[in-house]
mmCIF file of C-alpha atoms and ligand atoms in Angstrom:
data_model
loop_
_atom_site.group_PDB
_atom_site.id
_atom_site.type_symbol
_atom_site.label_atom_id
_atom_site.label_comp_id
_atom_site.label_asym_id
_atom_site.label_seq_id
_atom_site.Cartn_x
_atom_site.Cartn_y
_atom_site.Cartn_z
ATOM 1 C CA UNK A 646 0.000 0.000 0.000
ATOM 2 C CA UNK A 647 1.243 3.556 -1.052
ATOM 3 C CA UNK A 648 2.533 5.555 2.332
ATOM 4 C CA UNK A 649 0.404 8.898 2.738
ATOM 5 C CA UNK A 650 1.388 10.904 6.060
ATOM 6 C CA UNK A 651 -0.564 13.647 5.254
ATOM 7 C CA UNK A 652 -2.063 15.319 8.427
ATOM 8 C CA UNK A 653 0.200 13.385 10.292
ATOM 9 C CA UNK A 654 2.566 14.694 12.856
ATOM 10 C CA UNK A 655 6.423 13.629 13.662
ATOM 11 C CA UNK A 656 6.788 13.246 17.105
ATOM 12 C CA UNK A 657 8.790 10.303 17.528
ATOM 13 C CA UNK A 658 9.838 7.675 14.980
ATOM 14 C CA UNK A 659 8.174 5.167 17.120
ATOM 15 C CA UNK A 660 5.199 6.115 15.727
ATOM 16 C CA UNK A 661 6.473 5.449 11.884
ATOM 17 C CA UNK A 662 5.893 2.146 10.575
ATOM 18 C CA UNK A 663 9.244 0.512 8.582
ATOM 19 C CA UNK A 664 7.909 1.693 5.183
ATOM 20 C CA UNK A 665 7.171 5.312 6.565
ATOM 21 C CA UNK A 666 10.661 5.600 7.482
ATOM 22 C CA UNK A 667 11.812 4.440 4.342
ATOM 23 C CA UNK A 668 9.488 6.550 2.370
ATOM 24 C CA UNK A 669 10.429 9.655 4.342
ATOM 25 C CA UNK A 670 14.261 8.811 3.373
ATOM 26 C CA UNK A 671 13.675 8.495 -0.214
ATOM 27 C CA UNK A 672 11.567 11.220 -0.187
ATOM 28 C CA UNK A 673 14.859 13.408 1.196
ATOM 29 C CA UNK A 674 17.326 11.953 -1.460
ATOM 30 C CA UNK A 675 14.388 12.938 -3.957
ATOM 31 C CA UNK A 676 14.506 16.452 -3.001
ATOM 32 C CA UNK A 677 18.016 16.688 -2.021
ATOM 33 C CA UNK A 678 18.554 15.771 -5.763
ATOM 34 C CA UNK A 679 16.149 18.850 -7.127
ATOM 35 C CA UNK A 680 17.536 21.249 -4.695
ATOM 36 C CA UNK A 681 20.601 20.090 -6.227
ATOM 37 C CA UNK A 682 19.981 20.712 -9.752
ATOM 38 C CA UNK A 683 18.162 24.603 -8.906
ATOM 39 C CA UNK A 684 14.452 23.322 -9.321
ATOM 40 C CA UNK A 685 12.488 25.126 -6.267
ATOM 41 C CA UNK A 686 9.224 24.093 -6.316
ATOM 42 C CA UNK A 687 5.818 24.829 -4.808
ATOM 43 C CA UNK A 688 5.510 21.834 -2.806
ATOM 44 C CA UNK A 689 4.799 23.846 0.455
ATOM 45 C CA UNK A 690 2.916 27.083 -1.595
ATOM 46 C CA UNK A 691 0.146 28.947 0.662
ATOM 47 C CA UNK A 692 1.518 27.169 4.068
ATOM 48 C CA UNK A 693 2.131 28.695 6.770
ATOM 49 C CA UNK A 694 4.642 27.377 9.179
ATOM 50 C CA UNK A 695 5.406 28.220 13.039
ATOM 51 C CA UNK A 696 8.674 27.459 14.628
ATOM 52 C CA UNK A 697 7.954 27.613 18.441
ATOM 53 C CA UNK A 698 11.393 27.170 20.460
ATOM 54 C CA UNK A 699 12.182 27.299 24.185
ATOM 55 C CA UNK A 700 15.717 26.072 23.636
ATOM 56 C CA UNK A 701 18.013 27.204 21.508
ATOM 57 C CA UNK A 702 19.365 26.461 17.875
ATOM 58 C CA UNK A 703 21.449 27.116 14.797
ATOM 59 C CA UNK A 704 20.431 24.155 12.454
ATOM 60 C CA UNK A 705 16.649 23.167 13.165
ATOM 61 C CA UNK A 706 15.439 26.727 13.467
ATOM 62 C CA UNK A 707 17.467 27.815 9.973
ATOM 63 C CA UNK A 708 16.622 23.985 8.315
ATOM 64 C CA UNK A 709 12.686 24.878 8.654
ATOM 65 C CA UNK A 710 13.108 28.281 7.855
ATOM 66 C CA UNK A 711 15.611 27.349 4.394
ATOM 67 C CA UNK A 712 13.107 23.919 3.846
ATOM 68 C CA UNK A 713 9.910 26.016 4.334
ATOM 69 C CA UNK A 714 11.564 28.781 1.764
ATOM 70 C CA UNK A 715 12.269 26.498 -0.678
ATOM 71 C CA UNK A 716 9.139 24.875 -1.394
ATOM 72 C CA UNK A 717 7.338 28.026 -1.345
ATOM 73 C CA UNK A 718 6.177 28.386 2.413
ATOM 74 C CA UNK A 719 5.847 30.744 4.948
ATOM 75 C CA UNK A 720 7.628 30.900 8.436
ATOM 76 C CA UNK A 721 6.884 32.508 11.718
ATOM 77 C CA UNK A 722 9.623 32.479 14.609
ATOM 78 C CA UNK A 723 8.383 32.241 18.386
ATOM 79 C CA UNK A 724 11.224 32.001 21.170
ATOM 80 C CA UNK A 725 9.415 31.305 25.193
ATOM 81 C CA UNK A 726 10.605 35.461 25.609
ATOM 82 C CA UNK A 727 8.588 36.830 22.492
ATOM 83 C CA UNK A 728 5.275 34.806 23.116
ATOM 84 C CA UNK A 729 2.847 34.004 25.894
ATOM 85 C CA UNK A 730 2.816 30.435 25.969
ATOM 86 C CA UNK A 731 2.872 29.044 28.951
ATOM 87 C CA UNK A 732 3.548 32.241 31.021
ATOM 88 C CA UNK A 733 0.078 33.948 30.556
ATOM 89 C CA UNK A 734 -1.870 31.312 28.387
ATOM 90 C CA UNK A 735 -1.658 28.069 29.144
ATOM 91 C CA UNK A 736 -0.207 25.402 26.511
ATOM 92 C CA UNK A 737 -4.044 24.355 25.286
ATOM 93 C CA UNK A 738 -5.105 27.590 24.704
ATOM 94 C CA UNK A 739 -1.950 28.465 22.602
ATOM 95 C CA UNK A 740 -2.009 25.327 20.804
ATOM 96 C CA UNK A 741 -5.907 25.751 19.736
ATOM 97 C CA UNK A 742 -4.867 29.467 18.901
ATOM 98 C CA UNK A 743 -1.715 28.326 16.640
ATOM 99 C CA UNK A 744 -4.294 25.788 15.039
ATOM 100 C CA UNK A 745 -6.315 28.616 13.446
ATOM 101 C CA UNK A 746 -3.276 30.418 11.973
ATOM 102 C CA UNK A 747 -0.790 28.075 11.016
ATOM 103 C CA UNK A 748 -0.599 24.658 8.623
ATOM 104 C CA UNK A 749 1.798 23.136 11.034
ATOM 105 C CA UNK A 750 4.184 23.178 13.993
ATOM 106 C CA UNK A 751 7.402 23.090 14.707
ATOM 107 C CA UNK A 752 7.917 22.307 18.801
ATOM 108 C CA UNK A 753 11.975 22.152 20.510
ATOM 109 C CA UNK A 754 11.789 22.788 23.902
ATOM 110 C CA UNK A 755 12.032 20.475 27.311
ATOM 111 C CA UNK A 756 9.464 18.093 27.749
ATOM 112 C CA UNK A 757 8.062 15.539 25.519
ATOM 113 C CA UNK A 758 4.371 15.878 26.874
ATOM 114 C CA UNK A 759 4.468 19.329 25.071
ATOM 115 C CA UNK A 760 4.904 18.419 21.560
ATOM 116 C CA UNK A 761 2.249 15.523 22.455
ATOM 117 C CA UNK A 762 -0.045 18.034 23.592
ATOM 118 C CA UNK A 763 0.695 20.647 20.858
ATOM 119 C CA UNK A 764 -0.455 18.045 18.363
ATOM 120 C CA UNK A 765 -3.635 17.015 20.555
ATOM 121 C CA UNK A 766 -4.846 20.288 20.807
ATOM 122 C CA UNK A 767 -3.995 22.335 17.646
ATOM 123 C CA UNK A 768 -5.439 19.869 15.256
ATOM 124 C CA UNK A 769 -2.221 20.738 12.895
ATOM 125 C CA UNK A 770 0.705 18.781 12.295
ATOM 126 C CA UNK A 771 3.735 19.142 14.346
ATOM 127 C CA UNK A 772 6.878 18.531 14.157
ATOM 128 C CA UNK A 773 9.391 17.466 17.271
ATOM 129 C CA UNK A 774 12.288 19.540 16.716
ATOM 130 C CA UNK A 775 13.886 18.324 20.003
ATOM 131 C CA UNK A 776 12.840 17.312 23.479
ATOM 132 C CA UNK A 777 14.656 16.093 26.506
ATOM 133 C CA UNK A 778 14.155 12.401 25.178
ATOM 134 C CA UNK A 779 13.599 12.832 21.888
ATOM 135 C CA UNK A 780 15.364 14.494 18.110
ATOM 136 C CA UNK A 781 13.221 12.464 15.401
ATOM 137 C CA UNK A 782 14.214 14.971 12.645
ATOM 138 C CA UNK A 783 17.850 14.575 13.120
ATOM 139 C CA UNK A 784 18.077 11.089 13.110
ATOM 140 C CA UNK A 785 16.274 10.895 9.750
ATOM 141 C CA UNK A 786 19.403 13.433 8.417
ATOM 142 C CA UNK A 787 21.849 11.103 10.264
ATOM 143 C CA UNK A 788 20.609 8.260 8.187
ATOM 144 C CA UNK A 789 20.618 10.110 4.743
ATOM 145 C CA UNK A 790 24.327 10.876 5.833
ATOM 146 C CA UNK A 791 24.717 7.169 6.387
ATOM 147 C CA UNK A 792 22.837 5.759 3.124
ATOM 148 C CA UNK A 793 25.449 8.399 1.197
ATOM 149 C CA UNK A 794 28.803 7.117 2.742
ATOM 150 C CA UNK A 795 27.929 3.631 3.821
ATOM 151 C CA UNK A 796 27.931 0.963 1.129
ATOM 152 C CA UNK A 797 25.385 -0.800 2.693
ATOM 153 C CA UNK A 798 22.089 -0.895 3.355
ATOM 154 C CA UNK A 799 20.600 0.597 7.188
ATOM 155 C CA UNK A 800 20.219 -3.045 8.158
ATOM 156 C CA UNK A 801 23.577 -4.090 7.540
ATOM 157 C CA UNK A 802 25.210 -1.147 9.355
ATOM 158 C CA UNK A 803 26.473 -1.300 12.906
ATOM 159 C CA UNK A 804 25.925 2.358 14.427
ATOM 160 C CA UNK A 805 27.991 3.126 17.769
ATOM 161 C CA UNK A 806 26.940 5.617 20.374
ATOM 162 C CA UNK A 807 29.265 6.826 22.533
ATOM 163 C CA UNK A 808 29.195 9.095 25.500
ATOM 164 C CA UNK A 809 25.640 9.868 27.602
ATOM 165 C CA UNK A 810 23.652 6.668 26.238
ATOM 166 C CA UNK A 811 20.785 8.130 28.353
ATOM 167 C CA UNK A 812 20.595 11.580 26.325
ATOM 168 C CA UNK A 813 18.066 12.744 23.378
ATOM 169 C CA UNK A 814 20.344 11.822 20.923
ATOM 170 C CA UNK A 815 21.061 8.546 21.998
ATOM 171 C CA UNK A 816 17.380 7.349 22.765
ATOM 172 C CA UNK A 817 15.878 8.534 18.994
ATOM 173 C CA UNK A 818 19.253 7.078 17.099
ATOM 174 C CA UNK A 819 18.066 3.500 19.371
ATOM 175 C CA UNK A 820 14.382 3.802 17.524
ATOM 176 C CA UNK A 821 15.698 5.249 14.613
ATOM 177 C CA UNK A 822 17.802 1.752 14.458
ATOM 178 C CA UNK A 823 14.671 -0.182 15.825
ATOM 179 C CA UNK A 824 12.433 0.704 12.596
ATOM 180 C CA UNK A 825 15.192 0.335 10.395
ATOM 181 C CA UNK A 826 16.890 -2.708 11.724
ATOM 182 C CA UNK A 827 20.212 -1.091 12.123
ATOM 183 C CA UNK A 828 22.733 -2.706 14.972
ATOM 184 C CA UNK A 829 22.638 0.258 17.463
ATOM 185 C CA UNK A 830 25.776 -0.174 20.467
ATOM 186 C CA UNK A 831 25.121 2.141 23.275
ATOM 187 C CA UNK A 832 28.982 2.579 24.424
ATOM 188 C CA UNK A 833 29.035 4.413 27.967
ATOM 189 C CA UNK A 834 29.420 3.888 31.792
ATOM 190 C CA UNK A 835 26.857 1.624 33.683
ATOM 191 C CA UNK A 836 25.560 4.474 35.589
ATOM 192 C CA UNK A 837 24.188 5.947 32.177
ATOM 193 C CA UNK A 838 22.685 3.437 30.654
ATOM 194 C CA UNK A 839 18.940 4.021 29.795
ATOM 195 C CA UNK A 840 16.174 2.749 31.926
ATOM 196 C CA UNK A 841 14.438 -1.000 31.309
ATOM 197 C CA UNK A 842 11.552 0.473 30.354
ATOM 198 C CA UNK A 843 12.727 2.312 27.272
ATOM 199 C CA UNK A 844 14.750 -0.970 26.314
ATOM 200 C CA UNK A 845 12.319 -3.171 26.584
ATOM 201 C CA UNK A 846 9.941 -0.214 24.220
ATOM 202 C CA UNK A 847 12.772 -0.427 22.167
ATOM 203 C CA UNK A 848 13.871 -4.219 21.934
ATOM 204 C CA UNK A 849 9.865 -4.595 21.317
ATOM 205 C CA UNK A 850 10.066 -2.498 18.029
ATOM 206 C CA UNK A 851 13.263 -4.069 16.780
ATOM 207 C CA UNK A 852 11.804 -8.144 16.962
ATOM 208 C CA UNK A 853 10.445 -6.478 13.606
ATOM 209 C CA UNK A 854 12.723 -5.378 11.862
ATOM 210 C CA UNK A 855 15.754 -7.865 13.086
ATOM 211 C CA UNK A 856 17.767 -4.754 14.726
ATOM 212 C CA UNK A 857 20.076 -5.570 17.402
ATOM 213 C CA UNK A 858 19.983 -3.056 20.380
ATOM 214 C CA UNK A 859 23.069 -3.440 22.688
ATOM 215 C CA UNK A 860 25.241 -1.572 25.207
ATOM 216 C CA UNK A 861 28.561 -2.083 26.466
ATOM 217 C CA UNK A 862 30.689 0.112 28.977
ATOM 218 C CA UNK A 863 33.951 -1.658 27.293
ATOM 219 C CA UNK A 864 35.572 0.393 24.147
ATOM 220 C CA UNK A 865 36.765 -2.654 22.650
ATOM 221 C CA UNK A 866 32.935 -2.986 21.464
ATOM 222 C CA UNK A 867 33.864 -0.604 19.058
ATOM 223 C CA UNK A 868 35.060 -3.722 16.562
ATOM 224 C CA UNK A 869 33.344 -3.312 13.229
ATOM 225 C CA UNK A 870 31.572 -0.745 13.736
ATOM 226 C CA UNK A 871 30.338 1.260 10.225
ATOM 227 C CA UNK A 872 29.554 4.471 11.880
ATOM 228 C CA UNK A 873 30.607 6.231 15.425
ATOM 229 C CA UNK A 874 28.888 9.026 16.606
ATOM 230 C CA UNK A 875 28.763 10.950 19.458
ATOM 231 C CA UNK A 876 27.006 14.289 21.168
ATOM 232 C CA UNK A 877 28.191 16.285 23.707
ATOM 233 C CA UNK A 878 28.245 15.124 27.512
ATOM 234 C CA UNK A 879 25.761 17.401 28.385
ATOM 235 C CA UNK A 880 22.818 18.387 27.013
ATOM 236 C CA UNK A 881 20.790 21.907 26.946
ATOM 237 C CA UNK A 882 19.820 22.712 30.727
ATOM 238 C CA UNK A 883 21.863 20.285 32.278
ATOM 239 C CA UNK A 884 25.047 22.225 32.436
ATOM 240 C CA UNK A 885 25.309 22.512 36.302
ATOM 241 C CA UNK A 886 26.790 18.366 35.903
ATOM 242 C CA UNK A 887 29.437 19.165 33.541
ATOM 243 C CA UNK A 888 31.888 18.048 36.393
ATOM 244 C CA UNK A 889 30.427 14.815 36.889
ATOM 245 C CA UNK A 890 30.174 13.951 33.134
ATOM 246 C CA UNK A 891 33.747 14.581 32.328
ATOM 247 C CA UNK A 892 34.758 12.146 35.447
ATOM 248 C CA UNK A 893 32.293 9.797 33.756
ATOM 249 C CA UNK A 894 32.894 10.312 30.221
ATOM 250 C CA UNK A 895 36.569 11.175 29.376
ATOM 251 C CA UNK A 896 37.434 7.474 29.032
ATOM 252 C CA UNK A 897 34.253 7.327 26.185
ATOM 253 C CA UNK A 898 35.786 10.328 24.489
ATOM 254 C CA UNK A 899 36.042 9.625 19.858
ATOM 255 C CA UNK A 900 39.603 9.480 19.951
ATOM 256 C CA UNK A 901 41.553 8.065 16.749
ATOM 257 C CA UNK A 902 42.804 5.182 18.780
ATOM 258 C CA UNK A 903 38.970 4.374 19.404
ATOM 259 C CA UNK A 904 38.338 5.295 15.400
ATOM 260 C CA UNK A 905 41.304 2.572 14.903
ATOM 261 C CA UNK A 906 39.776 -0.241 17.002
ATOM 262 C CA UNK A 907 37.214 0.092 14.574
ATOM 263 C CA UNK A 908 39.463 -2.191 12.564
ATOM 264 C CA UNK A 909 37.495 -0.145 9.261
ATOM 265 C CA UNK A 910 39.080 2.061 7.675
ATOM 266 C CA UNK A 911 36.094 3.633 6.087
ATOM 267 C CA UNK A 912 34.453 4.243 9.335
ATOM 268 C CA UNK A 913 32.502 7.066 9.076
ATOM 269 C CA UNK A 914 32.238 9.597 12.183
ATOM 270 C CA UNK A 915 28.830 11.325 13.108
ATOM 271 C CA UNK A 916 27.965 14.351 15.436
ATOM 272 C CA UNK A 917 24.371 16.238 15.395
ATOM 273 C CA UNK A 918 25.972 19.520 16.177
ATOM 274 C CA UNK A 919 26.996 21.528 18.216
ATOM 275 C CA UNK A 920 30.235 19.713 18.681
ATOM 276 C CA UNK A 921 33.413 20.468 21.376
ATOM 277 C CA UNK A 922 36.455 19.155 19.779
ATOM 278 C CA UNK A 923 38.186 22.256 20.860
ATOM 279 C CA UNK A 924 38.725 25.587 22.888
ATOM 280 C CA UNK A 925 37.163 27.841 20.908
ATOM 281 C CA UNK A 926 33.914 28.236 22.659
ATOM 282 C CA UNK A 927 33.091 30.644 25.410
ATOM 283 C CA UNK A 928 31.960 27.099 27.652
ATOM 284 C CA UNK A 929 35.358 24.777 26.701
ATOM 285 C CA UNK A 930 37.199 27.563 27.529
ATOM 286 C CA UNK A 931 35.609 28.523 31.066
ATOM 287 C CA UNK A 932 35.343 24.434 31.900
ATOM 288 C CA UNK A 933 39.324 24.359 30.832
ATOM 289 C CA UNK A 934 40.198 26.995 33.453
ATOM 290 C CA UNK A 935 38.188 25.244 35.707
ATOM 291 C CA UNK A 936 40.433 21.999 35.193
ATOM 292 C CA UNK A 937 37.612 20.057 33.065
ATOM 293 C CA UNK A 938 38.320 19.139 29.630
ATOM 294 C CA UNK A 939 34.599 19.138 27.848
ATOM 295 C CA UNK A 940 35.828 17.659 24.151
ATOM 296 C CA UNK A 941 33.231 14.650 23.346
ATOM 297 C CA UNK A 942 35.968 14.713 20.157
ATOM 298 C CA UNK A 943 39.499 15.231 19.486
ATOM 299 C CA UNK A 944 40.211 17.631 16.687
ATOM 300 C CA UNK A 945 42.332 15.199 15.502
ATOM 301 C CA UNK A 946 38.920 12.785 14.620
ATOM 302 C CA UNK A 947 36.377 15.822 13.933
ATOM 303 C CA UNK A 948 38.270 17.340 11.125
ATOM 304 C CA UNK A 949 39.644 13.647 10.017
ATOM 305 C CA UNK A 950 38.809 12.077 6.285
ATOM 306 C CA UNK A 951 36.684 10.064 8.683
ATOM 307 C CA UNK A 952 34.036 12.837 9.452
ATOM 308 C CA UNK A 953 31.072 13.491 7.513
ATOM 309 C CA UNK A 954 29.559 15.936 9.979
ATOM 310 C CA UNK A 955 28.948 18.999 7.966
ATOM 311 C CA UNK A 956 26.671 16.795 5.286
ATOM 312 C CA UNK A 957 25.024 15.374 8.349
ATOM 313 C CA UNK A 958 23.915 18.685 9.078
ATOM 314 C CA UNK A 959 23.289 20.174 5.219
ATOM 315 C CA UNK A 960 20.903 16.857 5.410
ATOM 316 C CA UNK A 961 19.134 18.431 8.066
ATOM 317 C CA UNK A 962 17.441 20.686 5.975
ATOM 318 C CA UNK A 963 16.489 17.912 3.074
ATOM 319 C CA UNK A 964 15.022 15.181 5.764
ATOM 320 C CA UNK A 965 13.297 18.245 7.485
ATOM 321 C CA UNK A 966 11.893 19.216 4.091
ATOM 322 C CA UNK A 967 10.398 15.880 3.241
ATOM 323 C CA UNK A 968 9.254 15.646 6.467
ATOM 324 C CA UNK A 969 6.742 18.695 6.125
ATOM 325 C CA UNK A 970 6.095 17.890 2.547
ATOM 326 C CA UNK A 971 5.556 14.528 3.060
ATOM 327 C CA UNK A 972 3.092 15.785 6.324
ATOM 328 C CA UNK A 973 1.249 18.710 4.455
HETATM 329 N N1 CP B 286 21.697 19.310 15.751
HETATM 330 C C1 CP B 286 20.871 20.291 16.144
HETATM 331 O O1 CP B 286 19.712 20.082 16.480
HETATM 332 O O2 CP B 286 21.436 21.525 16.094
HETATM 333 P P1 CP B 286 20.799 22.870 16.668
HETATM 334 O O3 CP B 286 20.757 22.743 18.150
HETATM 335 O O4 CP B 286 21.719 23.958 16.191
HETATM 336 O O5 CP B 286 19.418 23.024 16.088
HETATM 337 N N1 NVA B 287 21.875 16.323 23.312
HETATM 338 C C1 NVA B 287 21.992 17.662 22.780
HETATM 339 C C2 NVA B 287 21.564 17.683 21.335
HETATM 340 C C3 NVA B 287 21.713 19.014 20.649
HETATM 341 C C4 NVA B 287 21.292 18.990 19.233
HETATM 342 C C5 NVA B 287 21.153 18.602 23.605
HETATM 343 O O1 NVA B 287 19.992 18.277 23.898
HETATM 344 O O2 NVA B 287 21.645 19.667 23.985
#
């Protein structure tokens, strides 16, 4: 049967069948390919698109906006200081409001019951652009990157995460690998590895699909792995346990010995962005004079032949296209 995901909202892949996901990465190459060769088209003419955020961003906000541009839509920009959601109208009344105006939704902020609740009450589609638990729209990016440097198909590819196994980033790559039968490796301490309940979720999806979901605190686990990626230690709002993170995480740090136990040479290194694999930020920097070294990533690895990082994020914009064409 022909996939149609019109009216339909992206809130988690869990919620995509193994032919969605498929269809939504074809769908990306497809317009990747046009944007390619100069063709804009109307796919998105006469809709109007609002970007609510109450974190902040470089490449979801500027993906919609580019993605939304392209096709011929129209974007609106709300940060938590320029509207009144959720100070002096409550989340319902905002979402019903938004309903009225807009075509669809674009939600990144904390908690995962507000993009839920977004889509239950504005009647539009939305779009998780990143919660505490969830980044659907990355991963979809991450695997274009992957189907474009990996000769192999998803199922054959062994993906390893390493660093805070428990983060965003690390809990949508786990159902991105579910619905696509990927071999996900969650490589990190004990004392981060995610709950039972979203393995078992997890392990549940992937008796579909064939996808092996394992986690290991030894680095050796690396062997034959396609792809290594990592994210930083910690997340938006959780800054206050830098300390404990680097105590925890320095020995998972993407080093090139760690690239080498690979044992491929054509490993291919992934990071959603924003990355430290250096001093040049305002938090490395304050963290370094504080005695805590805050690189997830060497330089040495990030700007290595290895490192397809910067078409990972380009691919942001093409997934998130197809993702609001395919949903419009
Ligand atoms: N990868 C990602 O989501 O980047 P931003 O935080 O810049 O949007
Ligand atoms: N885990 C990171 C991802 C940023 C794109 C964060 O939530 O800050």
């Amino acid at each position: 049967m022909a996939v149609n995901l019109k009216g339909r909202s992206f809130l988690t892949l869990m919620d995509f069948s193994v032919a969605e996901v498929r269809h939504l990465l074809d769908l990306s190459h497809e317009l990747k390919a046009k944007k390619a060769k100069g063709v804009h088209g109307g796919l998105l003419k006469g809709k109007n698109i609002v970007l609510l955020f109450e974190k902040t961003s470089t490449r979801t906000r500027c993906a919609f906006e580019v993605a939304a541009l392209d096709e011929g839509g129209h974007v609106t920009f709300l940060d938590s200081a320029s509207s009144q959601m959720g100070k002096k109208e409550s989340l319902e009344d905002s979402a019903k409001v938004l309903g009225r105006f807009f075509d669809g939704i674009e939600y990144r902020g904390f908690k995962q019951e507000v993009v839920e609740d977004l889509a239950k009450f504005s009647g539009v589609p939305v779009w998780n652009g990143l919660t505490d638990v969830d980044h659907p729209t990355q991963v979809l990016a991450d695997f274009l990157t992957i189907e474009e440097h990996v000769a192999k198909p998803l199922k054959k590819v062994k993906l390893v995460f390493a660093g805070d196994i428990r983060n965003n980033m690390a809990y949508a790559l786990m159902y991105g690998a579910a619905k696509t039968g990927m071999h996900f490796l969650g490589l990190g301490p004990r004392s981060l590895y995610p709950s039972e309940e979203i393995l078992t979720r997890v392990r549940e999806a992937a008796r579909l699909t064939g996808a092996q979901i394992e986690l290991s605190d030894d680095i050796n686990a690396v062997q034959g792995a396609d792809v290594i990626y990592t994210d930083v230690w910690a997340s938006m709002g959780e800054e206050a346990q830098i300390p404990e993170r680097v105590l925890l995480l320095t020995p998972y740090k993407v080093t090139m010995e760690m690239v080498q136990k690979t044992g491929n040479p054509d490993l291919i290194f992934l990071h959603c962005l924003p990355a430290f694999h250096d001093f040049e930020t305002r938090l490395a920097k304050d963290m370094k004079d504080k005695g805590y070294d805050i690189r997830e990533v060497t330089d040495e690895v990030f700007r290595s032949k290895h490192s397809v990082v910067f078409d990972q994020a380009e691919n942001r914009m093409h997934t998130i296209k197809a993702i609001m064409v395919a949903t419009l």
